[in-house]
mmCIF file with all atom_site columns, C-alpha atoms in Angstrom:
data_model
loop_
_atom_site.group_PDB
_atom_site.id
_atom_site.type_symbol
_atom_site.label_atom_id
_atom_site.label_alt_id
_atom_site.label_comp_id
_atom_site.label_asym_id
_atom_site.label_entity_id
_atom_site.label_seq_id
_atom_site.pdbx_PDB_ins_code
_atom_site.Cartn_x
_atom_site.Cartn_y
_atom_site.Cartn_z
_atom_site.occupancy
_atom_site.B_iso_or_equiv
_atom_site.pdbx_formal_charge
_atom_site.auth_seq_id
_atom_site.auth_comp_id
_atom_site.auth_asym_id
_atom_site.auth_atom_id
_atom_site.pdbx_PDB_model_num
ATOM 1   C CA . MET A 1 1   ? -31.317 -2.632  28.500  1.00 49.00 ? 1   MET A CA 1
ATOM 2   C CA . THR A 1 2   ? -29.338 0.712   28.603  1.00 53.00 ? 2   THR A CA 1
ATOM 3   C CA . SER A 1 3   ? -26.123 -1.648  27.014  1.00 58.00 ? 3   SER A CA 1
ATOM 4   C CA . THR A 1 4   ? -28.116 -2.019  23.386  1.00 63.00 ? 4   THR A CA 1
ATOM 5   C CA . PRO A 1 5   ? -28.288 1.433   22.853  1.00 60.00 ? 5   PRO A CA 1
ATOM 6   C CA . ARG A 1 6   ? -24.575 2.255   23.459  1.00 59.00 ? 6   ARG A CA 1
ATOM 7   C CA . LYS A 1 7   ? -23.750 -0.849  21.718  1.00 56.00 ? 7   LYS A CA 1
ATOM 8   C CA . ALA A 1 8   ? -25.239 0.695   18.359  1.00 56.00 ? 8   ALA A CA 1
ATOM 9   C CA . GLU A 1 9   ? -23.876 4.685   19.312  1.00 56.00 ? 9   GLU A CA 1
ATOM 10  C CA . ARG A 1 10  ? -20.579 2.818   19.609  1.00 63.00 ? 10  ARG A CA 1
ATOM 11  C CA . ALA A 1 11  ? -21.274 1.187   16.110  1.00 61.00 ? 11  ALA A CA 1
ATOM 12  C CA . ASN A 1 12  ? -22.493 4.178   14.522  1.00 74.00 ? 12  ASN A CA 1
ATOM 13  C CA . GLY A 1 13  ? -19.104 5.823   15.332  1.00 79.00 ? 13  GLY A CA 1
ATOM 14  C CA . VAL A 1 14  ? -16.650 3.080   14.174  1.00 88.00 ? 14  VAL A CA 1
ATOM 15  C CA . ALA A 1 15  ? -19.417 3.039   10.402  1.00 91.00 ? 15  ALA A CA 1
ATOM 16  C CA . THR A 1 16  ? -18.863 7.106   10.803  1.00 94.00 ? 16  THR A CA 1
ATOM 17  C CA . ARG A 1 17  ? -15.206 6.221   11.608  1.00 94.00 ? 17  ARG A CA 1
ATOM 18  C CA . GLN A 1 18  ? -14.604 4.228   8.597   1.00 93.00 ? 18  GLN A CA 1
ATOM 19  C CA . ARG A 1 19  ? -16.567 6.509   6.034   1.00 95.00 ? 19  ARG A CA 1
ATOM 20  C CA . ILE A 1 20  ? -14.514 9.373   7.017   1.00 96.00 ? 20  ILE A CA 1
ATOM 21  C CA . LEU A 1 21  ? -10.642 7.142   6.092   1.00 94.00 ? 21  LEU A CA 1
ATOM 22  C CA . GLU A 1 22  ? -12.788 6.246   3.136   1.00 92.00 ? 22  GLU A CA 1
ATOM 23  C CA . VAL A 1 23  ? -13.550 9.511   1.593   1.00 95.00 ? 23  VAL A CA 1
ATOM 24  C CA . ALA A 1 24  ? -10.539 10.465  3.183   1.00 94.00 ? 24  ALA A CA 1
ATOM 25  C CA . ALA A 1 25  ? -8.372  8.050   1.383   1.00 91.00 ? 25  ALA A CA 1
ATOM 26  C CA . THR A 1 26  ? -10.764 8.789   -2.265  1.00 92.00 ? 26  THR A CA 1
ATOM 27  C CA . MET A 1 27  ? -9.833  12.649  -1.587  1.00 93.00 ? 27  MET A CA 1
ATOM 28  C CA . PHE A 1 28  ? -6.175  12.671  -0.882  1.00 89.00 ? 28  PHE A CA 1
ATOM 29  C CA . GLY A 1 29  ? -5.688  10.470  -3.884  1.00 85.00 ? 29  GLY A CA 1
ATOM 30  C CA . ALA A 1 30  ? -7.491  12.562  -6.135  1.00 87.00 ? 30  ALA A CA 1
ATOM 31  C CA . THR A 1 31  ? -6.082  15.734  -5.134  1.00 86.00 ? 31  THR A CA 1
ATOM 32  C CA . GLY A 1 32  ? -3.408  15.426  -2.808  1.00 83.00 ? 32  GLY A CA 1
ATOM 33  C CA . TYR A 1 33  ? -2.276  16.005  0.313   1.00 83.00 ? 33  TYR A CA 1
ATOM 34  C CA . GLU A 1 34  ? -1.938  19.655  0.008   1.00 84.00 ? 34  GLU A CA 1
ATOM 35  C CA . ALA A 1 35  ? -4.938  20.430  -1.502  1.00 88.00 ? 35  ALA A CA 1
ATOM 36  C CA . THR A 1 36  ? -7.169  19.079  0.128   1.00 92.00 ? 36  THR A CA 1
ATOM 37  C CA . SER A 1 37  ? -9.074  20.111  3.049   1.00 95.00 ? 37  SER A CA 1
ATOM 38  C CA . LEU A 1 38  ? -11.046 18.556  6.219   1.00 96.00 ? 38  LEU A CA 1
ATOM 39  C CA . ARG A 1 39  ? -13.868 21.245  5.321   1.00 97.00 ? 39  ARG A CA 1
ATOM 40  C CA . GLN A 1 40  ? -13.967 19.055  1.937   1.00 97.00 ? 40  GLN A CA 1
ATOM 41  C CA . ILE A 1 41  ? -13.381 16.021  3.474   1.00 97.00 ? 41  ILE A CA 1
ATOM 42  C CA . ALA A 1 42  ? -16.397 16.697  6.306   1.00 97.00 ? 42  ALA A CA 1
ATOM 43  C CA . ALA A 1 43  ? -18.412 17.131  3.797   1.00 97.00 ? 43  ALA A CA 1
ATOM 44  C CA . ALA A 1 44  ? -17.648 14.610  0.954   1.00 96.00 ? 44  ALA A CA 1
ATOM 45  C CA . ALA A 1 45  ? -18.502 12.134  4.193   1.00 96.00 ? 45  ALA A CA 1
ATOM 46  C CA . GLY A 1 46  ? -21.493 13.838  5.500   1.00 96.00 ? 46  GLY A CA 1
ATOM 47  C CA . VAL A 1 47  ? -20.224 14.201  8.737   1.00 96.00 ? 47  VAL A CA 1
ATOM 48  C CA . ASN A 1 48  ? -19.725 18.112  10.425  1.00 95.00 ? 48  ASN A CA 1
ATOM 49  C CA . LEU A 1 49  ? -15.913 19.031  10.925  1.00 96.00 ? 49  LEU A CA 1
ATOM 50  C CA . ALA A 1 50  ? -16.388 18.391  14.570  1.00 96.00 ? 50  ALA A CA 1
ATOM 51  C CA . THR A 1 51  ? -17.133 15.315  14.115  1.00 96.00 ? 51  THR A CA 1
ATOM 52  C CA . LEU A 1 52  ? -13.908 14.498  11.874  1.00 96.00 ? 52  LEU A CA 1
ATOM 53  C CA . LYS A 1 53  ? -11.780 16.413  14.553  1.00 96.00 ? 53  LYS A CA 1
ATOM 54  C CA . TYR A 1 54  ? -13.312 13.787  17.179  1.00 95.00 ? 54  TYR A CA 1
ATOM 55  C CA . HIS A 1 55  ? -12.404 11.211  15.207  1.00 95.00 ? 55  HIS A CA 1
ATOM 56  C CA . PHE A 1 56  ? -8.872  11.888  14.017  1.00 93.00 ? 56  PHE A CA 1
ATOM 57  C CA . GLY A 1 57  ? -8.132  15.117  15.486  1.00 92.00 ? 57  GLY A CA 1
ATOM 58  C CA . ASP A 1 58  ? -6.399  17.641  12.496  1.00 92.00 ? 58  ASP A CA 1
ATOM 59  C CA . LYS A 1 59  ? -5.213  16.916  9.402   1.00 91.00 ? 59  LYS A CA 1
ATOM 60  C CA . PRO A 1 60  ? -1.653  15.040  10.051  1.00 86.00 ? 60  PRO A CA 1
ATOM 61  C CA . ALA A 1 61  ? -3.375  12.442  11.909  1.00 89.00 ? 61  ALA A CA 1
ATOM 62  C CA . LEU A 1 62  ? -6.026  11.666  9.559   1.00 92.00 ? 62  LEU A CA 1
ATOM 63  C CA . PHE A 1 63  ? -3.609  11.695  6.603   1.00 89.00 ? 63  PHE A CA 1
ATOM 64  C CA . SER A 1 64  ? -1.784  8.932   8.689   1.00 85.00 ? 64  SER A CA 1
ATOM 65  C CA . ASP A 1 65  ? -4.730  7.125   9.903   1.00 89.00 ? 65  ASP A CA 1
ATOM 66  C CA . VAL A 1 66  ? -5.299  6.926   5.475   1.00 90.00 ? 66  VAL A CA 1
ATOM 67  C CA . TYR A 1 67  ? -1.448  6.109   4.662   1.00 85.00 ? 67  TYR A CA 1
ATOM 68  C CA . ARG A 1 68  ? -1.295  3.630   8.036   1.00 85.00 ? 68  ARG A CA 1
ATOM 69  C CA . SER A 1 69  ? -4.441  1.741   6.896   1.00 86.00 ? 69  SER A CA 1
ATOM 70  C CA . GLY A 1 70  ? -4.375  0.958   3.407   1.00 85.00 ? 70  GLY A CA 1
ATOM 71  C CA . HIS A 1 71  ? -0.371  0.160   3.867   1.00 83.00 ? 71  HIS A CA 1
ATOM 72  C CA . GLU A 1 72  ? -1.032  -2.264  6.881   1.00 83.00 ? 72  GLU A CA 1
ATOM 73  C CA . GLN A 1 73  ? -3.218  -3.805  4.728   1.00 84.00 ? 73  GLN A CA 1
ATOM 74  C CA . LEU A 1 74  ? -0.559  -4.175  2.045   1.00 82.00 ? 74  LEU A CA 1
ATOM 75  C CA . VAL A 1 75  ? 1.614   -5.754  4.700   1.00 82.00 ? 75  VAL A CA 1
ATOM 76  C CA . ALA A 1 76  ? -1.397  -8.777  5.521   1.00 84.00 ? 76  ALA A CA 1
ATOM 77  C CA . VAL A 1 77  ? -1.592  -9.682  2.264   1.00 82.00 ? 77  VAL A CA 1
ATOM 78  C CA . LEU A 1 78  ? 2.258   -9.678  1.407   1.00 81.00 ? 78  LEU A CA 1
ATOM 79  C CA . ALA A 1 79  ? 3.724   -10.753 4.703   1.00 82.00 ? 79  ALA A CA 1
ATOM 80  C CA . PRO A 1 80  ? 2.694   -14.741 5.292   1.00 84.00 ? 80  PRO A CA 1
ATOM 81  C CA . VAL A 1 81  ? 3.680   -15.470 1.806   1.00 80.00 ? 81  VAL A CA 1
ATOM 82  C CA . VAL A 1 82  ? 7.221   -12.576 1.840   1.00 80.00 ? 82  VAL A CA 1
ATOM 83  C CA . GLN A 1 83  ? 7.677   -14.724 5.389   1.00 80.00 ? 83  GLN A CA 1
ATOM 84  C CA . THR A 1 84  ? 7.850   -18.141 3.418   1.00 83.00 ? 84  THR A CA 1
ATOM 85  C CA . LEU A 1 85  ? 10.600  -16.726 1.205   1.00 83.00 ? 85  LEU A CA 1
ATOM 86  C CA . GLY A 1 86  ? 13.170  -18.074 3.902   1.00 78.00 ? 86  GLY A CA 1
ATOM 87  C CA . ARG A 1 87  ? 11.717  -22.023 3.445   1.00 84.00 ? 87  ARG A CA 1
ATOM 88  C CA . VAL A 1 88  ? 12.451  -21.797 -0.964  1.00 89.00 ? 88  VAL A CA 1
ATOM 89  C CA . GLN A 1 89  ? 14.468  -24.450 -1.843  1.00 91.00 ? 89  GLN A CA 1
ATOM 90  C CA . SER A 1 90  ? 15.997  -23.717 -4.893  1.00 93.00 ? 90  SER A CA 1
ATOM 91  C CA . ALA A 1 91  ? 16.375  -20.459 -7.434  1.00 93.00 ? 91  ALA A CA 1
ATOM 92  C CA . GLU A 1 92  ? 13.913  -21.379 -9.942  1.00 94.00 ? 92  GLU A CA 1
ATOM 93  C CA . GLU A 1 93  ? 11.508  -21.515 -6.951  1.00 94.00 ? 93  GLU A CA 1
ATOM 94  C CA . LEU A 1 94  ? 12.149  -18.554 -5.432  1.00 92.00 ? 94  LEU A CA 1
ATOM 95  C CA . ALA A 1 95  ? 11.827  -16.807 -8.956  1.00 94.00 ? 95  ALA A CA 1
ATOM 96  C CA . GLU A 1 96  ? 7.915   -18.970 -8.615  1.00 93.00 ? 96  GLU A CA 1
ATOM 97  C CA . ARG A 1 97  ? 7.697   -17.269 -5.386  1.00 92.00 ? 97  ARG A CA 1
ATOM 98  C CA . LEU A 1 98  ? 8.454   -13.742 -6.465  1.00 93.00 ? 98  LEU A CA 1
ATOM 99  C CA . HIS A 1 99  ? 6.255   -13.692 -9.726  1.00 94.00 ? 99  HIS A CA 1
ATOM 100 C CA . GLU A 1 100 ? 3.396   -14.987 -6.991  1.00 92.00 ? 100 GLU A CA 1
ATOM 101 C CA . ILE A 1 101 ? 4.229   -11.840 -4.753  1.00 90.00 ? 101 ILE A CA 1
ATOM 102 C CA . VAL A 1 102 ? 3.778   -9.182  -7.734  1.00 94.00 ? 102 VAL A CA 1
ATOM 103 C CA . GLY A 1 103 ? 0.343   -10.766 -8.759  1.00 94.00 ? 103 GLY A CA 1
ATOM 104 C CA . GLN A 1 104 ? -0.929  -10.431 -4.751  1.00 92.00 ? 104 GLN A CA 1
ATOM 105 C CA . VAL A 1 105 ? 0.522   -6.275  -5.168  1.00 91.00 ? 105 VAL A CA 1
ATOM 106 C CA . PHE A 1 106 ? -1.869  -6.463  -8.111  1.00 95.00 ? 106 PHE A CA 1
ATOM 107 C CA . ASP A 1 107 ? -4.502  -7.730  -6.725  1.00 94.00 ? 107 ASP A CA 1
ATOM 108 C CA . TYR A 1 108 ? -4.436  -5.009  -3.799  1.00 91.00 ? 108 TYR A CA 1
ATOM 109 C CA . MET A 1 109 ? -3.604  -1.995  -6.133  1.00 92.00 ? 109 MET A CA 1
ATOM 110 C CA . THR A 1 110 ? -6.996  -2.984  -7.980  1.00 94.00 ? 110 THR A CA 1
ATOM 111 C CA . ASP A 1 111 ? -9.296  -3.148  -4.706  1.00 91.00 ? 111 ASP A CA 1
ATOM 112 C CA . ASN A 1 112 ? -7.236  -0.300  -3.308  1.00 88.00 ? 112 ASN A CA 1
ATOM 113 C CA . HIS A 1 113 ? -7.339  2.573   -6.122  1.00 88.00 ? 113 HIS A CA 1
ATOM 114 C CA . ALA A 1 114 ? -7.322  5.491   -4.566  1.00 87.00 ? 114 ALA A CA 1
ATOM 115 C CA . PHE A 1 115 ? -4.591  4.556   -2.222  1.00 86.00 ? 115 PHE A CA 1
ATOM 116 C CA . VAL A 1 116 ? -2.309  3.867   -5.025  1.00 89.00 ? 116 VAL A CA 1
ATOM 117 C CA . ARG A 1 117 ? -2.826  7.154   -6.444  1.00 88.00 ? 117 ARG A CA 1
ATOM 118 C CA . LEU A 1 118 ? -2.333  8.885   -3.065  1.00 84.00 ? 118 LEU A CA 1
ATOM 119 C CA . THR A 1 119 ? 1.359   7.200   -2.671  1.00 83.00 ? 119 THR A CA 1
ATOM 120 C CA . LEU A 1 120 ? 2.052   8.590   -5.851  1.00 83.00 ? 120 LEU A CA 1
ATOM 121 C CA . PHE A 1 121 ? 1.035   12.572  -4.612  1.00 79.00 ? 121 PHE A CA 1
ATOM 122 C CA . ARG A 1 122 ? 3.248   11.598  -1.256  1.00 74.00 ? 122 ARG A CA 1
ATOM 123 C CA . MET A 1 123 ? 6.132   11.059  -3.681  1.00 75.00 ? 123 MET A CA 1
ATOM 124 C CA . LEU A 1 124 ? 5.256   14.604  -5.647  1.00 73.00 ? 124 LEU A CA 1
ATOM 125 C CA . GLU A 1 125 ? 4.642   16.623  -1.953  1.00 67.00 ? 125 GLU A CA 1
ATOM 126 C CA . GLU A 1 126 ? 7.399   17.968  0.456   1.00 65.00 ? 126 GLU A CA 1
ATOM 127 C CA . SER A 1 127 ? 4.920   17.367  3.661   1.00 62.00 ? 127 SER A CA 1
ATOM 128 C CA . SER A 1 128 ? 7.197   15.878  6.588   1.00 64.00 ? 128 SER A CA 1
ATOM 129 C CA . ASP A 1 129 ? 4.125   14.685  8.049   1.00 62.00 ? 129 ASP A CA 1
ATOM 130 C CA . ALA A 1 130 ? 3.233   12.445  5.600   1.00 63.00 ? 130 ALA A CA 1
ATOM 131 C CA . ILE A 1 131 ? 7.419   11.653  4.750   1.00 66.00 ? 131 ILE A CA 1
ATOM 132 C CA . ASP A 1 132 ? 8.281   10.627  8.331   1.00 70.00 ? 132 ASP A CA 1
ATOM 133 C CA . LEU A 1 133 ? 5.384   8.303   8.563   1.00 70.00 ? 133 LEU A CA 1
ATOM 134 C CA . GLU A 1 134 ? 6.380   6.757   5.010   1.00 71.00 ? 134 GLU A CA 1
ATOM 135 C CA . MET A 1 135 ? 9.662   6.485   6.287   1.00 74.00 ? 135 MET A CA 1
ATOM 136 C CA . ARG A 1 136 ? 8.326   4.447   9.285   1.00 75.00 ? 136 ARG A CA 1
ATOM 137 C CA . LEU A 1 137 ? 6.195   2.095   7.218   1.00 72.00 ? 137 LEU A CA 1
ATOM 138 C CA . GLN A 1 138 ? 8.977   1.317   4.605   1.00 73.00 ? 138 GLN A CA 1
ATOM 139 C CA . GLY A 1 139 ? 11.606  0.700   7.833   1.00 77.00 ? 139 GLY A CA 1
ATOM 140 C CA . ASP A 1 140 ? 8.903   -2.345  8.789   1.00 76.00 ? 140 ASP A CA 1
ATOM 141 C CA . ALA A 1 141 ? 9.035   -3.457  4.816   1.00 75.00 ? 141 ALA A CA 1
ATOM 142 C CA . ILE A 1 142 ? 12.553  -3.510  4.926   1.00 79.00 ? 142 ILE A CA 1
ATOM 143 C CA . ALA A 1 143 ? 13.192  -5.516  7.901   1.00 81.00 ? 143 ALA A CA 1
ATOM 144 C CA . LEU A 1 144 ? 10.746  -8.126  6.411   1.00 79.00 ? 144 LEU A CA 1
ATOM 145 C CA . ILE A 1 145 ? 12.208  -8.105  3.345   1.00 81.00 ? 145 ILE A CA 1
ATOM 146 C CA . GLU A 1 146 ? 15.899  -8.113  4.948   1.00 83.00 ? 146 GLU A CA 1
ATOM 147 C CA . LEU A 1 147 ? 14.724  -11.050 7.635   1.00 82.00 ? 147 LEU A CA 1
ATOM 148 C CA . ALA A 1 148 ? 13.363  -13.503 4.479   1.00 82.00 ? 148 ALA A CA 1
ATOM 149 C CA . LEU A 1 149 ? 16.459  -12.629 2.074   1.00 83.00 ? 149 LEU A CA 1
ATOM 150 C CA . SER A 1 150 ? 18.583  -13.185 4.658   1.00 85.00 ? 150 SER A CA 1
ATOM 151 C CA . HIS A 1 151 ? 18.275  -16.887 4.889   1.00 84.00 ? 151 HIS A CA 1
ATOM 152 C CA . LEU A 1 152 ? 18.540  -17.686 1.296   1.00 87.00 ? 152 LEU A CA 1
ATOM 153 C CA . GLN A 1 153 ? 21.595  -15.657 0.944   1.00 88.00 ? 153 GLN A CA 1
ATOM 154 C CA . GLU A 1 154 ? 23.137  -17.579 3.343   1.00 88.00 ? 154 GLU A CA 1
ATOM 155 C CA . ARG A 1 155 ? 22.346  -20.856 1.014   1.00 89.00 ? 155 ARG A CA 1
ATOM 156 C CA . GLY A 1 156 ? 23.097  -19.435 -2.085  1.00 90.00 ? 156 GLY A CA 1
ATOM 157 C CA . ILE A 1 157 ? 19.730  -18.977 -4.151  1.00 92.00 ? 157 ILE A CA 1
ATOM 158 C CA . ALA A 1 158 ? 19.893  -14.915 -3.599  1.00 91.00 ? 158 ALA A CA 1
ATOM 159 C CA . ARG A 1 159 ? 21.827  -12.330 -4.061  1.00 91.00 ? 159 ARG A CA 1
ATOM 160 C CA . ALA A 1 160 ? 23.286  -9.593  -1.665  1.00 89.00 ? 160 ALA A CA 1
ATOM 161 C CA . VAL A 1 161 ? 21.465  -6.611  -2.584  1.00 87.00 ? 161 VAL A CA 1
ATOM 162 C CA . ASP A 1 162 ? 20.370  -3.073  -1.400  1.00 87.00 ? 162 ASP A CA 1
ATOM 163 C CA . THR A 1 163 ? 17.546  -3.640  0.333   1.00 82.00 ? 163 THR A CA 1
ATOM 164 C CA . ARG A 1 164 ? 16.727  -0.345  0.805   1.00 82.00 ? 164 ARG A CA 1
ATOM 165 C CA . ALA A 1 165 ? 16.955  0.892   -2.698  1.00 87.00 ? 165 ALA A CA 1
ATOM 166 C CA . LEU A 1 166 ? 14.841  -2.142  -3.819  1.00 85.00 ? 166 LEU A CA 1
ATOM 167 C CA . VAL A 1 167 ? 12.249  -1.298  -1.312  1.00 81.00 ? 167 VAL A CA 1
ATOM 168 C CA . VAL A 1 168 ? 12.584  2.897   -2.763  1.00 81.00 ? 168 VAL A CA 1
ATOM 169 C CA . HIS A 1 169 ? 12.390  1.237   -6.079  1.00 88.00 ? 169 HIS A CA 1
ATOM 170 C CA . LEU A 1 170 ? 9.308   -0.733  -5.631  1.00 87.00 ? 170 LEU A CA 1
ATOM 171 C CA . MET A 1 171 ? 7.087   1.680   -3.961  1.00 84.00 ? 171 MET A CA 1
ATOM 172 C CA . THR A 1 172 ? 8.118   4.325   -6.785  1.00 87.00 ? 172 THR A CA 1
ATOM 173 C CA . ALA A 1 173 ? 7.634   1.629   -9.987  1.00 93.00 ? 173 ALA A CA 1
ATOM 174 C CA . LEU A 1 174 ? 4.670   -0.142  -8.873  1.00 92.00 ? 174 LEU A CA 1
ATOM 175 C CA . PRO A 1 175 ? 2.339   2.107   -8.540  1.00 91.00 ? 175 PRO A CA 1
ATOM 176 C CA . ALA A 1 176 ? 3.342   4.265   -10.785 1.00 92.00 ? 176 ALA A CA 1
ATOM 177 C CA . TRP A 1 177 ? 3.511   1.867   -13.430 1.00 94.00 ? 177 TRP A CA 1
ATOM 178 C CA . PHE A 1 178 ? -0.024  0.090   -12.409 1.00 94.00 ? 178 PHE A CA 1
ATOM 179 C CA . ILE A 1 179 ? -1.817  4.008   -12.330 1.00 91.00 ? 179 ILE A CA 1
ATOM 180 C CA . ALA A 1 180 ? -0.415  4.426   -15.890 1.00 92.00 ? 180 ALA A CA 1
ATOM 181 C CA . ALA A 1 181 ? -1.111  2.154   -17.399 1.00 93.00 ? 181 ALA A CA 1
ATOM 182 C CA . SER A 1 182 ? -4.540  1.467   -16.043 1.00 89.00 ? 182 SER A CA 1
ATOM 183 C CA . GLY A 1 183 ? -5.510  4.347   -18.290 1.00 84.00 ? 183 GLY A CA 1
ATOM 184 C CA . ARG A 1 184 ? -4.163  2.615   -21.319 1.00 85.00 ? 184 ARG A CA 1
ATOM 185 C CA . PRO A 1 185 ? -6.693  -0.400  -21.723 1.00 86.00 ? 185 PRO A CA 1
ATOM 186 C CA . ASP A 1 186 ? -5.405  -0.047  -25.937 1.00 88.00 ? 186 ASP A CA 1
ATOM 187 C CA . TRP A 1 187 ? -1.798  -1.060  -24.825 1.00 90.00 ? 187 TRP A CA 1
ATOM 188 C CA . PHE A 1 188 ? -2.710  -3.603  -22.504 1.00 88.00 ? 188 PHE A CA 1
ATOM 189 C CA . GLY A 1 189 ? -6.290  -4.994  -22.377 1.00 88.00 ? 189 GLY A CA 1
ATOM 190 C CA . ASP A 1 190 ? -8.746  -5.946  -20.055 1.00 91.00 ? 190 ASP A CA 1
ATOM 191 C CA . GLU A 1 191 ? -7.730  -6.530  -16.305 1.00 92.00 ? 191 GLU A CA 1
ATOM 192 C CA . ALA A 1 192 ? -6.277  -9.657  -16.832 1.00 94.00 ? 192 ALA A CA 1
ATOM 193 C CA . HIS A 1 193 ? -4.344  -8.717  -19.309 1.00 94.00 ? 193 HIS A CA 1
ATOM 194 C CA . LEU A 1 194 ? -3.218  -5.859  -17.538 1.00 95.00 ? 194 LEU A CA 1
ATOM 195 C CA . LYS A 1 195 ? -2.277  -8.196  -14.691 1.00 96.00 ? 195 LYS A CA 1
ATOM 196 C CA . ALA A 1 196 ? -0.221  -10.514 -16.551 1.00 96.00 ? 196 ALA A CA 1
ATOM 197 C CA . ALA A 1 197 ? 1.511   -7.948  -18.221 1.00 96.00 ? 197 ALA A CA 1
ATOM 198 C CA . PHE A 1 198 ? 2.399   -6.568  -14.562 1.00 96.00 ? 198 PHE A CA 1
ATOM 199 C CA . VAL A 1 199 ? 3.159   -9.793  -13.154 1.00 96.00 ? 199 VAL A CA 1
ATOM 200 C CA . ALA A 1 200 ? 5.792   -10.989 -16.223 1.00 96.00 ? 200 ALA A CA 1
ATOM 201 C CA . PHE A 1 201 ? 7.489   -6.812  -15.698 1.00 96.00 ? 201 PHE A CA 1
ATOM 202 C CA . PHE A 1 202 ? 8.051   -6.863  -11.962 1.00 95.00 ? 202 PHE A CA 1
ATOM 203 C CA . GLY A 1 203 ? 8.278   -10.599 -11.783 1.00 95.00 ? 203 GLY A CA 1
ATOM 204 C CA . ASP A 1 204 ? 11.006  -10.642 -13.876 1.00 95.00 ? 204 ASP A CA 1
ATOM 205 C CA . LEU A 1 205 ? 12.552  -7.169  -12.481 1.00 94.00 ? 205 LEU A CA 1
ATOM 206 C CA . LEU A 1 206 ? 12.756  -8.769  -9.085  1.00 93.00 ? 206 LEU A CA 1
ATOM 207 C CA . ARG A 1 207 ? 14.445  -12.556 -10.414 1.00 94.00 ? 207 ARG A CA 1
ATOM 208 C CA . GLN A 1 208 ? 16.622  -10.541 -11.968 1.00 93.00 ? 208 GLN A CA 1
ATOM 209 C CA . ASN A 1 209 ? 17.596  -8.768  -8.642  1.00 90.00 ? 209 ASN A CA 1
ATOM 210 C CA . LEU A 1 210 ? 17.427  -10.863 -6.313  1.00 92.00 ? 210 LEU A CA 1
ATOM 211 C CA . VAL A 1 211 ? 17.723  -14.495 -7.683  1.00 93.00 ? 211 VAL A CA 1
ATOM 212 C CA . SER A 1 212 ? 21.166  -16.184 -7.910  1.00 81.00 ? 212 SER A CA 1
#
């Protein structure tokens, strides 16, 4: 009989933690890391400051969890298809696969608008906590891409490329383009047309840089 209340309490704790994460992502994405306080996040999440600190400790820890969560979701989407790049048999197939990956990035950004905005604010701020975390997470992405491309480069399907420079470029250009273009329906029309433009532009960009 005592297990049911305990299970309910744990479930409530998980739900509270998730709600705080979602609210924090939205607020960090709206005003940036430096301008967002824990008190503001707690109030918006409907919890007191003590509850927020119980789950996350301090502001750098909360931001790290928000940033890590968004990044891990993106990697979970992309990792399976990136890992299959090594099995591509031709330059034409590689170009097609790159366009597919860009399309998946667009879908992720559409579903995680707050995190996309958060990454843009991160680029403009000098928080050492955020920069250190970003470097670790980008290192994982670089290793994943390097492994996939190395097999293609050995077979002459992909060009040798500075993977670190490529990842930094994409981490900057993709969210900036997405946010700017999303606010211009007069240029790109509805979401389907926006996605088509996004995939065509960045898919061709990757093809030009990677496909032999």
